[in-house]
CSV table of C-alpha atoms in Angstrom, one decimal:
chain,number,residue,atom,x,y,z
A,1,UNK,CA,102.3,175.9,150.0
A,2,UNK,CA,103.5,179.5,149.3
A,3,UNK,CA,100.4,181.7,149.9
A,4,UNK,CA,100.8,182.9,146.3
A,5,UNK,CA,97.1,183.8,146.0
A,6,UNK,CA,96.5,185.0,149.6
A,7,UNK,CA,93.6,187.5,149.5
A,8,UNK,CA,92.9,187.0,145.8
A,9,UNK,CA,89.5,186.3,144.4
A,10,UNK,CA,88.5,184.6,141.1
A,11,UNK,CA,86.2,182.6,138.9
A,12,UNK,CA,87.1,179.1,137.6
A,13,UNK,CA,85.2,177.8,134.6
A,14,UNK,CA,85.0,174.2,133.5
A,15,UNK,CA,85.7,171.9,136.5
A,16,UNK,CA,83.8,168.6,135.9
A,17,UNK,CA,85.4,165.9,138.0
A,18,UNK,CA,88.7,165.0,139.7
A,19,UNK,CA,90.5,164.5,136.3
A,20,UNK,CA,89.8,168.1,135.2
A,21,UNK,CA,92.6,170.6,135.0
A,22,UNK,CA,90.1,173.2,136.3
A,23,UNK,CA,89.4,171.0,139.2
A,24,UNK,CA,93.1,170.7,140.1
A,25,UNK,CA,93.5,174.4,139.6
A,26,UNK,CA,90.7,175.1,142.0
A,27,UNK,CA,92.2,172.8,144.6
A,28,UNK,CA,95.6,174.5,144.3
A,29,UNK,CA,94.1,178.0,144.3
A,30,UNK,CA,92.4,177.1,147.6
A,31,UNK,CA,95.6,175.8,149.0
A,32,UNK,CA,97.4,179.0,148.0
A,33,UNK,CA,94.8,181.2,149.9
A,34,UNK,CA,92.4,182.2,147.1
A,35,UNK,CA,88.6,182.5,147.3
A,36,UNK,CA,86.6,181.9,144.1
A,37,UNK,CA,83.4,181.0,142.4
A,38,UNK,CA,83.0,177.8,140.4
A,39,UNK,CA,81.0,177.8,137.2
A,40,UNK,CA,80.0,175.4,134.4
A,41,UNK,CA,77.1,174.8,132.1
A,42,UNK,CA,74.0,173.4,133.9
A,43,UNK,CA,74.2,170.1,132.0
A,44,UNK,CA,77.9,169.7,132.9
A,45,UNK,CA,77.2,170.4,136.6
A,46,UNK,CA,74.6,167.6,136.5
A,47,UNK,CA,77.1,165.2,134.9
A,48,UNK,CA,80.0,166.0,137.2
A,49,UNK,CA,80.8,166.2,140.9
A,50,UNK,CA,81.1,170.0,141.3
A,51,UNK,CA,79.3,170.0,144.6
A,52,UNK,CA,82.2,168.0,146.1
A,53,UNK,CA,84.7,170.5,144.9
A,54,UNK,CA,82.6,173.4,146.2
A,55,UNK,CA,82.5,171.8,149.7
A,56,UNK,CA,86.2,171.1,149.7
A,57,UNK,CA,87.2,174.6,148.7
A,58,UNK,CA,84.4,176.6,150.5
A,59,UNK,CA,83.2,177.9,147.2
A,60,UNK,CA,79.8,178.7,145.7
A,61,UNK,CA,78.6,177.4,142.3
A,62,UNK,CA,76.9,179.7,139.8
A,63,UNK,CA,75.7,177.8,136.7
A,64,UNK,CA,76.3,179.7,133.4
A,65,UNK,CA,76.1,178.9,129.7
A,66,UNK,CA,79.4,180.5,128.6
A,67,UNK,CA,77.9,181.1,125.1
A,68,UNK,CA,75.3,183.4,126.6
A,69,UNK,CA,76.3,187.0,127.3
A,70,UNK,CA,73.3,187.3,129.6
A,71,UNK,CA,74.5,184.3,131.7
A,72,UNK,CA,78.0,185.7,131.8
A,73,UNK,CA,76.8,189.1,133.0
A,74,UNK,CA,74.8,187.5,135.7
A,75,UNK,CA,77.9,185.3,136.7
A,76,UNK,CA,80.2,188.2,136.9
A,77,UNK,CA,77.8,190.4,138.9
A,78,UNK,CA,77.0,187.7,141.4
A,79,UNK,CA,80.6,186.7,141.7
A,80,UNK,CA,81.6,190.2,142.7
A,81,UNK,CA,78.7,190.3,145.2
A,82,UNK,CA,79.8,186.9,146.7
A,83,UNK,CA,83.6,187.8,146.7
A,84,UNK,CA,83.1,191.3,147.9
A,85,UNK,CA,84.6,193.3,145.0
A,86,UNK,CA,86.6,193.0,141.8
A,87,UNK,CA,88.2,189.8,140.5
A,88,UNK,CA,91.9,189.0,140.5
A,89,UNK,CA,91.9,185.9,138.3
A,90,UNK,CA,89.8,183.9,135.8
A,91,UNK,CA,90.4,180.5,134.3
A,92,UNK,CA,88.6,179.6,131.0
A,93,UNK,CA,88.8,175.8,130.8
A,94,UNK,CA,86.1,175.1,128.3
A,95,UNK,CA,86.2,173.0,125.1
A,96,UNK,CA,83.7,170.9,123.1
A,97,UNK,CA,83.4,169.5,119.6
A,98,UNK,CA,80.1,167.8,118.6
A,99,UNK,CA,81.8,166.6,115.4
A,100,UNK,CA,84.3,164.7,117.6
A,101,UNK,CA,81.6,163.3,119.8
A,102,UNK,CA,79.6,162.2,116.7
A,103,UNK,CA,82.8,160.8,115.0
A,104,UNK,CA,82.4,163.1,112.0
A,105,UNK,CA,85.7,163.4,110.2
A,106,UNK,CA,87.3,166.8,109.6
A,107,UNK,CA,86.8,166.4,105.9
A,108,UNK,CA,83.1,165.8,106.2
A,109,UNK,CA,81.7,167.7,109.2
A,110,UNK,CA,78.3,168.8,110.1
A,111,UNK,CA,78.7,172.6,109.9
A,112,UNK,CA,75.9,173.2,112.5
A,113,UNK,CA,78.1,171.1,114.9
A,114,UNK,CA,81.1,173.0,113.8
A,115,UNK,CA,79.5,176.3,114.7
A,116,UNK,CA,78.3,175.0,118.1
A,117,UNK,CA,81.8,173.8,119.0
A,118,UNK,CA,83.4,177.1,117.8
A,119,UNK,CA,80.9,179.1,120.0
A,120,UNK,CA,81.5,176.9,123.1
A,121,UNK,CA,85.3,176.5,122.8
A,122,UNK,CA,86.4,179.9,121.4
A,123,UNK,CA,83.8,182.6,121.0
A,124,UNK,CA,82.8,182.0,124.7
A,125,UNK,CA,86.2,183.4,125.6
A,126,UNK,CA,85.6,186.6,123.6
A,127,UNK,CA,82.2,187.0,125.3
A,128,UNK,CA,83.7,186.4,128.7
A,129,UNK,CA,86.5,188.9,128.1
A,130,UNK,CA,84.0,191.4,126.8
A,131,UNK,CA,81.7,191.2,129.8
A,132,UNK,CA,84.7,191.5,132.2
A,133,UNK,CA,86.1,194.4,130.3
A,134,UNK,CA,82.9,196.5,130.0
A,135,UNK,CA,81.9,195.8,133.6
A,136,UNK,CA,85.4,196.8,134.7
A,137,UNK,CA,85.3,193.7,136.8
A,138,UNK,CA,89.0,192.9,136.9
A,139,UNK,CA,91.4,194.4,139.4
A,140,UNK,CA,94.5,196.1,138.0
A,141,UNK,CA,97.3,193.4,137.4
A,142,UNK,CA,94.6,190.7,137.4
A,143,UNK,CA,95.2,187.6,135.3
A,144,UNK,CA,92.9,185.7,132.8
A,145,UNK,CA,94.1,182.3,131.5
A,146,UNK,CA,92.6,180.0,128.9
A,147,UNK,CA,93.7,176.5,128.2
A,148,UNK,CA,94.6,175.5,124.6
A,149,UNK,CA,96.6,172.8,122.7
A,150,UNK,CA,99.4,172.7,120.2
A,151,UNK,CA,97.0,171.5,117.4
A,152,UNK,CA,96.4,175.2,116.9
A,153,UNK,CA,99.9,175.3,115.3
A,154,UNK,CA,100.5,171.8,114.0
A,155,UNK,CA,98.4,169.0,112.4
A,156,UNK,CA,96.9,166.4,114.7
A,157,UNK,CA,94.3,164.8,112.3
A,158,UNK,CA,92.0,163.3,114.9
A,159,UNK,CA,91.8,166.5,116.9
A,160,UNK,CA,89.4,167.5,114.2
A,161,UNK,CA,87.8,171.0,114.4
A,162,UNK,CA,89.0,171.5,117.9
A,163,UNK,CA,92.3,172.5,116.3
A,164,UNK,CA,90.5,175.4,114.6
A,165,UNK,CA,88.7,176.4,117.8
A,166,UNK,CA,92.0,176.5,119.7
A,167,UNK,CA,93.7,178.7,117.0
A,168,UNK,CA,90.8,181.1,117.3
A,169,UNK,CA,90.9,181.0,121.1
A,170,UNK,CA,94.6,181.9,121.0
A,171,UNK,CA,94.0,184.8,118.6
A,172,UNK,CA,91.3,186.2,120.9
A,173,UNK,CA,93.7,186.1,123.9
A,174,UNK,CA,96.2,188.2,122.0
A,175,UNK,CA,93.8,190.6,120.4
A,176,UNK,CA,91.6,191.2,123.5
A,177,UNK,CA,94.6,191.0,125.7
A,178,UNK,CA,96.0,194.1,124.1
A,179,UNK,CA,93.0,196.2,125.0
A,180,UNK,CA,92.7,194.7,128.5
A,181,UNK,CA,96.3,195.4,129.2
A,182,UNK,CA,96.2,199.0,127.8
A,183,UNK,CA,93.0,200.0,129.5
A,184,UNK,CA,92.9,198.0,132.7
A,185,UNK,CA,96.4,196.6,133.3
A,186,UNK,CA,95.1,193.0,133.1
A,187,UNK,CA,97.0,190.1,131.7
A,188,UNK,CA,95.5,187.6,129.2
A,189,UNK,CA,97.4,184.4,128.3
A,190,UNK,CA,96.8,180.9,127.1
A,191,UNK,CA,98.5,177.7,128.3
A,192,UNK,CA,99.2,175.1,125.7
A,193,UNK,CA,99.1,171.9,127.8
A,194,UNK,CA,100.4,168.4,127.1
A,195,UNK,CA,97.8,165.9,126.1
A,196,UNK,CA,96.1,165.1,129.4
A,197,UNK,CA,93.8,162.3,130.4
A,198,UNK,CA,90.8,164.4,131.2
A,199,UNK,CA,87.2,163.5,130.3
A,200,UNK,CA,87.5,165.8,127.2
A,201,UNK,CA,90.9,164.4,126.2
A,202,UNK,CA,89.8,160.8,126.3
A,203,UNK,CA,87.1,161.7,123.8
A,204,UNK,CA,89.6,162.2,121.0
A,205,UNK,CA,90.2,159.3,118.7
A,206,UNK,CA,93.5,157.5,119.2
A,207,UNK,CA,94.2,159.5,122.4
A,208,UNK,CA,96.0,156.6,124.2
A,209,UNK,CA,98.4,156.1,121.3
A,210,UNK,CA,99.1,159.8,121.1
A,211,UNK,CA,99.7,160.4,124.8
A,212,UNK,CA,102.3,157.6,124.7
A,213,UNK,CA,104.0,159.1,121.7
A,214,UNK,CA,104.1,162.5,123.3
A,215,UNK,CA,105.6,161.0,126.5
A,216,UNK,CA,108.4,159.5,124.4
A,217,UNK,CA,109.0,162.7,122.4
A,218,UNK,CA,109.1,165.1,125.4
A,219,UNK,CA,112.5,165.3,127.2
A,220,UNK,CA,110.7,165.9,130.5
A,221,UNK,CA,107.7,163.8,129.7
A,222,UNK,CA,104.1,164.9,129.6
A,223,UNK,CA,102.8,167.5,132.0
A,224,UNK,CA,100.0,166.2,134.3
A,225,UNK,CA,96.8,168.0,135.1
A,226,UNK,CA,98.2,168.9,138.6
A,227,UNK,CA,101.4,170.3,137.1
A,228,UNK,CA,99.3,172.4,134.7
A,229,UNK,CA,97.4,173.7,137.8
A,230,UNK,CA,100.6,174.6,139.4
A,231,UNK,CA,101.7,176.6,136.3
A,232,UNK,CA,98.3,178.3,136.2
A,233,UNK,CA,98.7,179.4,139.8
A,234,UNK,CA,102.0,181.2,138.9
A,235,UNK,CA,100.1,183.1,136.2
A,236,UNK,CA,97.4,184.1,138.6
A,237,UNK,CA,100.1,185.3,141.1
A,238,UNK,CA,101.9,188.6,141.3
A,239,UNK,CA,105.1,186.9,140.2
A,240,UNK,CA,104.1,187.2,136.5
A,241,UNK,CA,102.7,190.7,136.4
A,242,UNK,CA,104.3,191.6,133.0
A,243,UNK,CA,103.5,188.3,131.2
A,244,UNK,CA,100.6,188.9,128.7
A,245,UNK,CA,99.5,188.1,125.1
A,246,UNK,CA,101.5,184.9,125.4
A,247,UNK,CA,100.7,181.3,124.3
A,248,UNK,CA,102.8,179.4,126.9
A,249,UNK,CA,103.8,175.8,126.1
A,250,UNK,CA,103.5,173.6,129.2
A,251,UNK,CA,104.4,170.3,127.6
A,252,UNK,CA,107.7,168.9,128.8
A,253,UNK,CA,109.5,170.3,125.8
A,254,UNK,CA,107.4,168.5,123.1
A,255,UNK,CA,106.7,171.7,121.2
A,256,UNK,CA,110.4,172.2,120.3
A,257,UNK,CA,111.1,168.6,119.4
A,258,UNK,CA,111.7,167.3,116.0
A,259,UNK,CA,112.4,163.7,117.0
A,260,UNK,CA,113.7,161.9,120.1
A,261,UNK,CA,115.9,158.9,120.4
A,262,UNK,CA,113.1,157.0,122.1
A,263,UNK,CA,110.9,157.5,119.0
A,264,UNK,CA,113.8,156.8,116.5
A,265,UNK,CA,114.4,153.5,118.2
A,266,UNK,CA,110.9,152.4,117.1
A,267,UNK,CA,111.9,152.8,113.4
A,268,UNK,CA,115.4,151.6,113.4
């Protein structure tokens, strides 16, 4: 370990179980010397094993509905009380599509479900940034990271309306990131991760086939949840103080590939 986050304090959204990128990030942040608060929606906390992670990392859990500004205000205020001051880093690892869960195709969605997924997956990030900004809760040179996926730029048919949500999320990071950087010297970035076998990822139709395809397309292979956690730690650290407004691809090179020899061999 490198003590990259020694003395830093943060909030980590979205850890559910040991497969979660947020879970791995919390473990790595703890190993690198950080203190943090864990948060998730009350229903997700009941479904997952967050108590185990809290015990392992010496963290407290504050339930919060990320679509509720009131819940977010309470979360930020209590986190600063628990941590003894302003916040150095925040991870937004939240995504949900009711249309995907209900197997509604992109061409025939339930628009109430669409709105719910958009609010949870993307608008929640704007609400979070807004609360942190107006409460002046972030330390100078702090870092805020949200997780995204390349379906924001390219067509992956079965990713459904989550592709739209991720595109909106990335736009929020750039737009709000400008104001956060200008006014508070805080970084805001998104990480576009390889397809990863998390609970959420496994809910996408055809996921097994796609993760295998991505593995063969990427010159370095798919990035794991733990490797994403490592990358996230670097963005929380002081080593990346001038990196902001970026969508950073962490995908083994997949995002710049047209075709690989391994894939071509399947068609020759």
